[in-house]
Coordinates of C-alpha atoms in Angstrom, one line a residue:
M1 CA -17.0 46.2 43.8
K2 CA -14.7 46.4 46.8
Q3 CA -15.9 43.1 48.2
T4 CA -15.5 41.3 44.9
I5 CA -12.0 42.6 44.6
I6 CA -11.1 41.2 48.0
T7 CA -12.8 37.9 47.2
T8 CA -10.7 37.8 44.0
I9 CA -7.5 38.3 46.0
L10 CA -8.5 35.5 48.3
A11 CA -9.2 33.2 45.6
L12 CA -6.1 34.3 43.6
F13 CA -8.1 34.4 40.4
A14 CA -11.0 32.0 40.2
L15 CA -11.5 29.2 37.6
T16 CA -13.9 27.0 35.8
S17 CA -13.3 24.4 33.2
T18 CA -14.5 24.0 29.6
A19 CA -13.0 20.5 29.9
Q20 CA -15.7 19.7 32.4
T21 CA -17.7 18.4 29.4
E22 CA -14.7 16.4 28.2
S23 CA -14.0 12.8 29.5
A24 CA -12.1 12.8 32.8
G25 CA -8.5 12.1 32.5
G26 CA -8.4 13.3 28.9
P27 CA -7.7 17.0 28.3
G28 CA -4.4 18.5 29.5
W29 CA -3.0 21.9 29.1
L30 CA -1.9 21.9 25.5
W31 CA -4.5 22.3 22.7
E32 CA -4.2 22.4 18.9
I33 CA -5.8 25.3 16.9
S34 CA -6.8 24.5 13.3
G35 CA -9.5 24.9 10.7
N36 CA -11.2 28.2 9.8
G37 CA -8.9 28.6 6.8
L38 CA -5.6 28.2 8.7
R39 CA -2.8 26.9 6.5
Q40 CA -0.9 25.5 9.6
K41 CA -1.6 24.4 13.1
S42 CA -1.0 26.6 16.1
Y43 CA -1.3 25.9 19.8
L44 CA -2.9 27.1 22.9
F45 CA -1.1 26.4 26.1
G46 CA -2.3 26.9 29.7
T47 CA 0.6 27.9 31.8
C48 CA 0.8 28.1 35.6
H49 CA 1.8 31.3 37.3
G50 CA 2.2 29.2 40.4
D51 CA 1.6 29.5 44.1
G52 CA 5.2 30.0 45.1
H53 CA 6.2 26.7 43.6
Q54 CA 9.7 26.6 42.1
F55 CA 9.1 24.9 38.8
T56 CA 11.8 22.9 37.0
K57 CA 12.5 22.2 33.4
D58 CA 11.6 18.6 33.8
E59 CA 8.2 19.5 35.3
M60 CA 7.6 21.9 32.4
F61 CA 8.3 19.2 29.8
S62 CA 6.1 16.7 31.6
I63 CA 3.2 18.5 30.1
S64 CA 2.0 16.2 27.3
G65 CA 3.2 17.3 23.8
L66 CA 4.8 20.6 24.9
E67 CA 8.3 19.9 23.8
N68 CA 7.2 18.7 20.3
A69 CA 5.0 21.7 19.9
L70 CA 7.8 24.1 20.6
G71 CA 9.7 22.5 17.7
N72 CA 6.8 23.3 15.4
V73 CA 6.1 27.0 16.2
E74 CA 7.7 30.2 14.9
A75 CA 6.4 32.5 17.7
V76 CA 5.2 32.2 21.4
L77 CA 2.8 34.9 22.7
F78 CA 2.7 35.4 26.5
E79 CA 0.6 37.5 28.8
G80 CA 2.0 41.1 28.8
G81 CA 1.2 41.2 32.5
M82 CA 3.7 38.5 33.2
D83 CA 6.6 40.8 32.3
T84 CA 8.8 40.6 35.4
T85 CA 9.9 44.2 35.3
N86 CA 6.4 45.4 35.2
I87 CA 5.3 43.1 38.0
T88 CA 8.1 44.3 40.3
K89 CA 7.4 47.9 39.5
V90 CA 3.7 47.7 40.3
V91 CA 4.0 45.5 43.3
R92 CA 6.7 47.9 44.7
E93 CA 4.3 50.9 44.2
E94 CA 1.4 49.1 45.8
M95 CA 3.6 48.0 48.7
E96 CA 4.4 51.7 49.3
K97 CA 0.9 52.6 49.2
L98 CA -0.2 49.8 51.5
G99 CA 2.5 50.8 54.0
K100 CA 1.1 54.4 54.1
W101 CA -2.5 53.1 54.5
L102 CA -1.5 50.7 57.3
K103 CA -0.2 53.8 59.3
S104 CA -3.3 55.9 58.6
P105 CA -6.2 56.6 61.0
D106 CA -8.5 54.6 58.6
C107 CA -7.0 51.5 60.2
L108 CA -7.9 52.3 63.8
M109 CA -10.8 50.5 65.4
P110 CA -13.8 52.9 65.9
E111 CA -14.2 54.0 69.5
G112 CA -16.5 51.8 71.4
T113 CA -16.2 48.9 68.9
Y114 CA -14.6 45.6 70.0
Y115 CA -13.6 42.3 68.3
K116 CA -15.7 39.9 70.3
P117 CA -19.1 41.3 69.4
L118 CA -18.2 41.2 65.7
Y119 CA -18.2 37.4 65.7
D120 CA -21.2 35.2 65.7
T121 CA -19.5 32.5 67.8
V122 CA -17.0 32.6 70.7
A123 CA -14.9 30.0 68.9
H124 CA -14.4 32.4 65.9
F125 CA -13.3 35.2 68.1
N126 CA -11.0 32.9 70.2
E127 CA -9.3 31.7 66.9
V128 CA -8.7 35.3 65.8
N129 CA -7.7 36.5 69.2
K130 CA -5.2 33.7 69.7
F131 CA -3.6 34.2 66.3
L132 CA -3.2 38.0 66.6
Y133 CA -2.1 37.9 70.2
Y134 CA 0.4 35.0 70.1
K135 CA 1.3 34.4 66.5
M136 CA 1.5 38.1 65.6
K137 CA 2.8 38.9 69.1
D138 CA 0.6 42.0 69.4
P139 CA -1.3 42.3 72.8
E140 CA -2.8 45.5 71.5
Y141 CA -3.9 44.1 68.2
W142 CA -7.5 45.3 69.1
K143 CA -6.6 48.9 68.5
K144 CA -6.5 48.2 64.7
N145 CA -9.6 47.1 62.9
P146 CA -10.0 43.8 61.1
G147 CA -9.4 45.3 57.7
Y148 CA -5.9 46.3 58.8
W149 CA -4.9 42.8 59.8
F150 CA -6.7 41.2 56.7
S151 CA -5.0 43.6 54.3
M152 CA -1.5 43.3 55.8
L153 CA -1.5 39.5 56.2
S154 CA -3.2 38.6 52.8
F155 CA -1.2 41.2 50.8
Y156 CA 2.1 40.1 52.1
D157 CA 1.4 36.4 51.9
G158 CA -0.3 36.6 48.6
F159 CA 2.2 38.8 46.7
Q160 CA 5.5 39.1 48.6
R161 CA 6.2 35.3 48.6
R162 CA 5.6 35.3 44.8
K163 CA 8.5 37.6 44.1
D164 CA 11.1 34.9 44.0
E165 CA 9.1 32.0 42.6
I166 CA 10.2 30.3 39.5
T167 CA 7.0 30.3 37.3
L168 CA 6.3 28.0 34.4
D169 CA 5.9 31.1 32.3
G170 CA 9.4 32.3 33.2
L171 CA 10.9 28.9 32.4
L172 CA 9.0 28.6 29.1
K173 CA 10.2 32.1 28.1
Q174 CA 13.8 31.2 28.7
E175 CA 13.5 28.1 26.7
V176 CA 11.8 30.0 23.8
E177 CA 14.5 32.6 23.7
K178 CA 17.2 29.9 23.8
R179 CA 15.7 28.2 20.7
G180 CA 15.5 31.5 18.9
I181 CA 11.7 31.5 18.7
V182 CA 10.1 34.9 18.3
V183 CA 8.6 36.1 21.7
G184 CA 5.5 38.1 21.7
S185 CA 2.5 39.2 23.9
V186 CA -1.3 39.0 23.5
E187 CA -1.5 42.3 25.2
K188 CA 0.3 45.5 25.8
T189 CA 2.1 45.7 29.2
A190 CA 0.2 49.0 30.0
E191 CA -3.0 47.2 29.4
A192 CA -2.0 44.3 31.7
S193 CA -1.0 46.8 34.4
G194 CA -4.4 48.5 34.2
S195 CA -6.4 45.2 34.5
L196 CA -4.3 42.6 36.2
F197 CA -3.2 44.8 39.0
S198 CA -6.0 47.2 39.3
M199 CA -7.4 45.2 42.1
L200 CA -4.2 46.1 44.2
T201 CA -5.0 49.7 43.9
D202 CA -8.2 49.1 45.9
V203 CA -6.9 46.6 48.5
T204 CA -6.6 49.5 50.9
S205 CA -10.3 50.5 50.6
L206 CA -11.5 48.0 53.3
D207 CA -12.9 50.9 55.2
T208 CA -15.8 50.9 52.9
I209 CA -16.8 47.4 54.0
P210 CA -18.9 47.0 57.2
M211 CA -16.9 46.1 60.2
K212 CA -18.6 42.8 60.8
R213 CA -17.8 41.7 57.2
Q214 CA -14.2 42.7 57.8
A215 CA -14.1 40.5 60.8
N216 CA -15.5 37.6 59.0
M217 CA -13.0 37.9 56.2
L218 CA -10.2 38.0 58.8
Y219 CA -11.5 35.0 60.5
H220 CA -11.6 32.9 57.3
Y221 CA -8.2 34.1 56.3
I222 CA -6.7 33.1 59.7
H223 CA -8.6 29.8 59.8
D224 CA -7.2 28.9 56.4
V225 CA -3.7 29.8 57.3
L226 CA -3.9 27.7 60.4
N227 CA -5.4 24.7 58.6
N228 CA -3.8 24.8 55.2
G229 CA -0.7 27.0 55.6
S230 CA -1.9 29.6 53.1
L231 CA -4.9 31.2 51.5
L232 CA -7.8 29.3 49.9
I233 CA -5.4 27.6 47.6
I234 CA -3.0 25.5 49.6
R235 CA 0.6 26.5 49.2
G236 CA 2.2 23.9 46.9
G237 CA -1.1 22.1 46.2
F238 CA -2.1 24.4 43.3
A239 CA 1.1 23.6 41.3
K240 CA 0.8 19.9 42.3
A241 CA -2.8 19.7 40.9
Y242 CA -1.7 21.6 37.8
L243 CA 1.2 19.2 37.1
E244 CA -1.3 16.3 36.8
N245 CA -2.0 17.8 33.4
D246 CA -5.7 17.1 33.8
T247 CA -8.1 20.1 33.5
C248 CA -11.0 18.1 35.1
K249 CA -9.0 17.2 38.2
F250 CA -7.6 20.8 38.4
S251 CA -11.0 22.3 38.3
D252 CA -12.3 19.9 41.0
Y253 CA -9.3 20.8 43.1
L254 CA -10.1 24.4 43.0
R255 CA -13.7 23.8 43.8
S256 CA -12.6 21.8 46.8
M257 CA -10.6 24.9 48.0
G258 CA -13.7 27.0 47.7
A259 CA -12.8 28.8 44.5
V260 CA -15.7 30.4 42.7
P261 CA -16.2 29.2 39.0
G262 CA -14.5 31.6 36.5
A263 CA -15.2 34.5 34.3
E264 CA -18.9 33.9 34.1
S265 CA -19.3 34.4 37.9
E266 CA -21.0 37.5 39.1
D267 CA -17.7 39.2 40.0
D268 CA -16.7 42.5 38.5
A269 CA -13.0 42.1 39.3
N270 CA -12.9 38.6 38.0
H271 CA -14.5 39.8 34.8
E272 CA -11.9 42.5 34.5
I273 CA -8.8 40.3 35.0
S274 CA -10.1 37.3 32.9
Y275 CA -13.1 37.6 30.7
D276 CA -12.4 41.2 29.6
R277 CA -8.9 40.4 28.8
N278 CA -9.8 37.2 26.9
L279 CA -12.0 39.3 24.6
L280 CA -9.2 41.7 23.9
W281 CA -6.8 38.9 23.1
I282 CA -8.9 37.2 20.5
P283 CA -8.2 39.6 17.6
V284 CA -4.4 39.4 18.5
I285 CA -4.6 35.6 18.5
K286 CA -6.4 35.5 15.2
E287 CA -3.9 37.8 13.5
N288 CA -0.9 35.8 14.7
I289 CA -2.1 32.3 14.0
T290 CA -3.1 33.5 10.5
Q291 CA 0.4 34.8 9.8
R292 CA 2.6 32.0 11.3
R293 CA 2.6 28.9 13.5
S294 CA 2.2 30.3 17.0
M295 CA 1.8 29.1 20.5
I296 CA -0.4 31.2 22.8
A297 CA 0.9 30.7 26.3
V298 CA -1.3 32.2 28.9
G299 CA -2.5 31.4 32.4
C300 CA -4.5 28.1 32.4
R301 CA -7.6 29.7 33.8
H302 CA -7.9 31.8 30.6
L303 CA -8.5 28.7 28.7
M304 CA -11.4 27.6 30.7
G305 CA -15.1 28.2 31.1
S306 CA -17.9 29.3 28.7
S307 CA -16.0 32.7 28.4
G308 CA -12.5 31.1 28.2
L309 CA -10.2 31.2 25.1
I310 CA -11.1 27.7 24.0
A311 CA -14.8 28.6 23.8
L312 CA -14.3 32.0 22.3
L313 CA -12.0 30.7 19.6
R314 CA -14.4 27.8 18.8
R315 CA -17.1 30.4 18.4
E316 CA -14.9 32.2 15.8
G317 CA -14.9 28.9 13.8
Y318 CA -11.6 27.3 14.9
A319 CA -11.2 23.6 15.8
I320 CA -9.7 23.5 19.3
N321 CA -8.7 20.0 20.3
P322 CA -6.5 18.7 23.2
V323 CA -3.1 17.3 22.2
K324 CA -3.4 13.5 22.7
R325 CA -1.3 12.0 25.5

C-alpha cells in the first residue's frame, strides 16, 4: 500500500482512456449525456487541474463546445476536493506533519549503510551524489536516508508549486458564478479530503519501504528532474497536451511519460482517488441530470477507462457522446 501511494504521487494521478476505442482526433473533453428517460441533455466535462500551468479564459473556451454548453445548463457540479479553502487547509496540515517527520530519527541513514552500495550502477549513484552534493548544496547529505530526500523533494515540488496555479476548474467556477448558474458538487468536501488527500497522510511512511527501493525511487525522481524539469509529467507539458482537446493524444502523452493506465490498474491508492470516487458520484450525477440541465465538471482522468464516468454512465443506460467539433 505504501509503495503504491508513492507511485501515485509520482504519477500525479494515473490515467487511461475510454476514447482509445474512438477514432483518433475525434473525442475531446466535452460529452453530451442523453437517453435513459432524460427530458433534456446534460454534459460531462473533463477539466484540467493543471501542472502549475496558469490557464487563461481563452484557453478554457478553446475547448470545443464548452461556451455553448454553459449557455444551456442550469447547474455545474465540480469535485468537492477542488475547494480552494479545503486544499489549502489540508496541504498546510500535511506540510507541518512533513516538517516534523523530516527532523525525526526515522530520516537518518542506518549505521553502516551507505548510498553507493544501494545502487546497481555507479552511474546511478554518481547522478544522485552530484545532485544532492552540488544542487542541494549538502556535503553531508549521506547522513539522511533516500526516503528523506525523496519525500522532501517530491512533496515540495508536487504540491507547493500548485498553490498559486490558475486551474481550469477555478476559471470555470468563476465564469459559472458570474453567469448566475447554480454551483454544486458531486461529493462532500469531507469525503474529498478523506480520499483525495489520504495519500498525503502516508507520504512520511517511507521508513516501511526497503532502503534499496527508496534509493531507486530517489534516483528516478532526480533523473526526471534533471532531464524533464519536473516529475514524470513534464511541467507545462501536461496542460499543453490537454489543450489539444484530444483524449487519444492525451492518453498517449501520459503513457510516454510512464504513467500507469488508470483506475483499473492494480494500485490501491489509485482506486481510492479515482475508481471509488467515480462510483460514489454516479447516484449524485443521476439525481442532478434527472432534475435539471447540468454539467458535471470533474478532472479529465475521471472520464476515462473502463471504470471511468463515461463507461459507468453508459452501463446505467445513458447515451454518452462527444460534442462534435
